[in-house]
PDB file of C-alpha atoms in Angstrom:
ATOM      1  CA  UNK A   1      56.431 117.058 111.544  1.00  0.00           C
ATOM      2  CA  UNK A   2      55.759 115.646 115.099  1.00  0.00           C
ATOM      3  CA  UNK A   3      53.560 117.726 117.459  1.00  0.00           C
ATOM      4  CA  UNK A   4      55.129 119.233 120.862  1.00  0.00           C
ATOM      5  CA  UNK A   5      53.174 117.612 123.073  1.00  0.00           C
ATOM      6  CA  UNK A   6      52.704 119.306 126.458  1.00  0.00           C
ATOM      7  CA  UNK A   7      53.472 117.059 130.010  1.00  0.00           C
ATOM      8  CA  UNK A   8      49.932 116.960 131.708  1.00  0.00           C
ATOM      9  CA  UNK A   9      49.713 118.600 135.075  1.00  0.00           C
ATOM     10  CA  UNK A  10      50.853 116.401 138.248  1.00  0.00           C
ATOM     11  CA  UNK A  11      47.096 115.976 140.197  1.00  0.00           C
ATOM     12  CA  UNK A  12      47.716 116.419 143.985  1.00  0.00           C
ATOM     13  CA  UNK A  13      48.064 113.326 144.917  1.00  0.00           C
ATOM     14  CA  UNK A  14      46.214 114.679 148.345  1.00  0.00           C
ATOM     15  CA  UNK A  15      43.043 116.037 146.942  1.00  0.00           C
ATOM     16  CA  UNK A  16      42.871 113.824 143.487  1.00  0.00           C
ATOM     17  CA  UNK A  17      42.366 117.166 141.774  1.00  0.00           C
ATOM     18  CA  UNK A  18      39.412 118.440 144.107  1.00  0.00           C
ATOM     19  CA  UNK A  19      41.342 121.174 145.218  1.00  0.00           C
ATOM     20  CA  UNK A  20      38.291 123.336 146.850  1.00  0.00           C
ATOM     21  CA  UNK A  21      35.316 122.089 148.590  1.00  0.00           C
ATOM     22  CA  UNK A  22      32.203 122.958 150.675  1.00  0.00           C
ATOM     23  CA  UNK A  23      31.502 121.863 153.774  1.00  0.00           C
ATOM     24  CA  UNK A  24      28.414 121.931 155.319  1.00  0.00           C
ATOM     25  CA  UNK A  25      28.210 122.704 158.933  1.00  0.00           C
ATOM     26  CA  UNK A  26      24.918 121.550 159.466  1.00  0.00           C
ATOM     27  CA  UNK A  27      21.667 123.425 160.124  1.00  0.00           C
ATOM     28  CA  UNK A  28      20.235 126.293 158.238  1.00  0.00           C
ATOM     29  CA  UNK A  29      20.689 130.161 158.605  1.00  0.00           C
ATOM     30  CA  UNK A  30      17.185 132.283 159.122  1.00  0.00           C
ATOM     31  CA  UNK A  31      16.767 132.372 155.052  1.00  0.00           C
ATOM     32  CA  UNK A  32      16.811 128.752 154.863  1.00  0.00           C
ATOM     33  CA  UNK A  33      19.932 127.992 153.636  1.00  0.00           C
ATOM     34  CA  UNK A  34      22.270 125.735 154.376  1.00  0.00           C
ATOM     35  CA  UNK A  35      25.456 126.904 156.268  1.00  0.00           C
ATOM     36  CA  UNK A  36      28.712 126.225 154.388  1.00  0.00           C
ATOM     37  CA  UNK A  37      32.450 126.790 154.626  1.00  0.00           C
ATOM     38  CA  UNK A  38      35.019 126.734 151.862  1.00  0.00           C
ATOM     39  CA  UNK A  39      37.638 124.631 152.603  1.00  0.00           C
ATOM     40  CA  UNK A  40      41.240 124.238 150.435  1.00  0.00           C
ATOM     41  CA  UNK A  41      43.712 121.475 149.888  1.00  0.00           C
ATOM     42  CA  UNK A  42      46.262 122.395 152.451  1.00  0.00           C
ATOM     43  CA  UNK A  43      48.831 120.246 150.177  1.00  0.00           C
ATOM     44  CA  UNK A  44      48.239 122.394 146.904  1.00  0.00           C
ATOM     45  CA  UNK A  45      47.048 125.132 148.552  1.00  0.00           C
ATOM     46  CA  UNK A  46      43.903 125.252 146.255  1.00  0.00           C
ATOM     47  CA  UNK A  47      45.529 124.520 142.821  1.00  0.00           C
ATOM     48  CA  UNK A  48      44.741 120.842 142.454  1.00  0.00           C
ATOM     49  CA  UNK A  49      48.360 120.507 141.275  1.00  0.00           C
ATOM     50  CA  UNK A  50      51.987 119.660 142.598  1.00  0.00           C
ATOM     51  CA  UNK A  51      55.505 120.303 141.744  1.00  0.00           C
ATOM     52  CA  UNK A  52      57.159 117.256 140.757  1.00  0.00           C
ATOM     53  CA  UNK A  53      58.892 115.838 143.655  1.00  0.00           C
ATOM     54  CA  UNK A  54      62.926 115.908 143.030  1.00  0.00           C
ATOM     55  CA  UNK A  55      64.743 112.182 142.440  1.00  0.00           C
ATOM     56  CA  UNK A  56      66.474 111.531 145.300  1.00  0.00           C
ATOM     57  CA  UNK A  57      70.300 110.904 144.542  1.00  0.00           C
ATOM     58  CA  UNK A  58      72.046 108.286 146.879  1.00  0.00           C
ATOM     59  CA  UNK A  59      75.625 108.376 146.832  1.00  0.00           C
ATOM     60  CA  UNK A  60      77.719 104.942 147.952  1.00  0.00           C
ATOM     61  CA  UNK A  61      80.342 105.792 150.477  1.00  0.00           C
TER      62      UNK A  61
END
């Protein structure tokens, strides 16, 4: 009997599946470290996957 084999997630084709970074902002707070924000994929919104973009159906007139 044949295994169900699951479709593999769609990778954002924005963020390559690097949905959340750091960026530094350069220079260092008092404690030494280094200041960073947390930035998200504004495509995925963070998930590092996307739906599945509908075919488009062209109709001859």
């Amino acid at each position: 009997m044949t295994d169900r084999i699951t479709a593999p997630a769609r990778v954002c084709s924005n963020c390559d599946g690097f949905p959340t970074v750091r960026v530094t902002l350069g220079g260092r707070d008092r404690h030494g470290n280094l200041r960073t924000i947390t930035v998200h994929c504004p495509a995925c919104h963070g998930t590092g996957t996307r739906r599945p973009i509908p075919a488009r159906i062209e109709v001859a007139a």
